[in-house]
């Protein structure tokens, strides 16, 4: 894996684009690590790197989804124990949107969410929408930190980025759940039949 990482690093920004694309499909190491190392080398290009990584991830997302749709059962059974697969499938059925959104912010390889979405036949447009929000925030928070603070941002990323991303992810999920709750409540109010005395 280190050899592959070095090879991708040698291509610079294009290497990050390719890494982000295959991160959403099959590669086990998140593109985040290559983004950080390339941004530390050239902080003035950090926003450009974030944009390329983001584009690669969005292009790779439907490919990972298609892989999950066609071979998800085979792939997931190979890499996960049956009890883990059953519990994650049940969890994904109940909280798919929240899982994708939080997963977009975490260092967990994004391919798990794209493949699981395809396997569960989760709507592709929803996967792309939540990936666009979560992955965009993740790539651009790193990019902005490096662009503003230069190489000093590497310590910030190492120390605080996980907590920042988790907090932003939880905030997005809270807003999403509140919107769903208000919509459900309005729908119940509209369908409620007044009781005759």
PDB file of N, CA and C in Angstrom, residues 77 80-90:
ATOM      1  N   UNK A  77     -19.600  -9.936   2.102  1.00  0.00           N
ATOM      2  CA  UNK A  77     -19.441 -11.217   2.811  1.00  0.00           C
ATOM      3  C   UNK A  77     -17.977 -11.632   2.914  1.00  0.00           C
ATOM      4  N   UNK A  80     -16.491  -8.868   5.663  1.00  0.00           N
ATOM      5  CA  UNK A  80     -17.172  -8.653   6.938  1.00  0.00           C
ATOM      6  C   UNK A  80     -17.728  -9.971   7.464  1.00  0.00           C
ATOM      7  N   UNK A  81     -17.710 -10.115   8.801  1.00  0.00           N
ATOM      8  CA  UNK A  81     -18.360 -11.277   9.408  1.00  0.00           C
ATOM      9  C   UNK A  81     -19.863 -11.157   9.216  1.00  0.00           C
ATOM     10  N   UNK A  82     -20.537 -12.299   9.160  1.00  0.00           N
ATOM     11  CA  UNK A  82     -21.975 -12.294   8.880  1.00  0.00           C
ATOM     12  C   UNK A  82     -22.764 -11.480   9.902  1.00  0.00           C
ATOM     13  N   UNK A  83     -22.408 -11.608  11.192  1.00  0.00           N
ATOM     14  CA  UNK A  83     -23.162 -10.863  12.218  1.00  0.00           C
ATOM     15  C   UNK A  83     -22.947  -9.355  12.064  1.00  0.00           C
ATOM     16  N   UNK A  84     -21.725  -8.946  11.646  1.00  0.00           N
ATOM     17  CA  UNK A  84     -21.464  -7.518  11.416  1.00  0.00           C
ATOM     18  C   UNK A  84     -22.239  -7.030  10.201  1.00  0.00           C
ATOM     19  N   UNK A  85     -22.260  -7.860   9.159  1.00  0.00           N
ATOM     20  CA  UNK A  85     -22.986  -7.492   7.946  1.00  0.00           C
ATOM     21  C   UNK A  85     -24.474  -7.366   8.234  1.00  0.00           C
ATOM     22  N   UNK A  86     -25.030  -8.311   9.000  1.00  0.00           N
ATOM     23  CA  UNK A  86     -26.456  -8.265   9.343  1.00  0.00           C
ATOM     24  C   UNK A  86     -26.797  -7.025  10.160  1.00  0.00           C
ATOM     25  N   UNK A  87     -25.947  -6.720  11.167  1.00  0.00           N
ATOM     26  CA  UNK A  87     -26.238  -5.552  12.013  1.00  0.00           C
ATOM     27  C   UNK A  87     -26.040  -4.250  11.240  1.00  0.00           C
ATOM     28  N   UNK A  88     -25.001  -4.186  10.388  1.00  0.00           N
ATOM     29  CA  UNK A  88     -24.801  -2.954   9.620  1.00  0.00           C
ATOM     30  C   UNK A  88     -25.887  -2.783   8.567  1.00  0.00           C
ATOM     31  N   UNK A  89     -26.382  -3.894   8.011  1.00  0.00           N
ATOM     32  CA  UNK A  89     -27.490  -3.823   7.052  1.00  0.00           C
ATOM     33  C   UNK A  89     -28.752  -3.294   7.727  1.00  0.00           C
ATOM     34  N   UNK A  90     -29.049  -3.809   8.917  1.00  0.00           N
ATOM     35  CA  UNK A  90     -30.226  -3.344   9.665  1.00  0.00           C
ATOM     36  C   UNK A  90     -30.090  -1.874  10.037  1.00  0.00           C
TER      37      UNK A  90
END
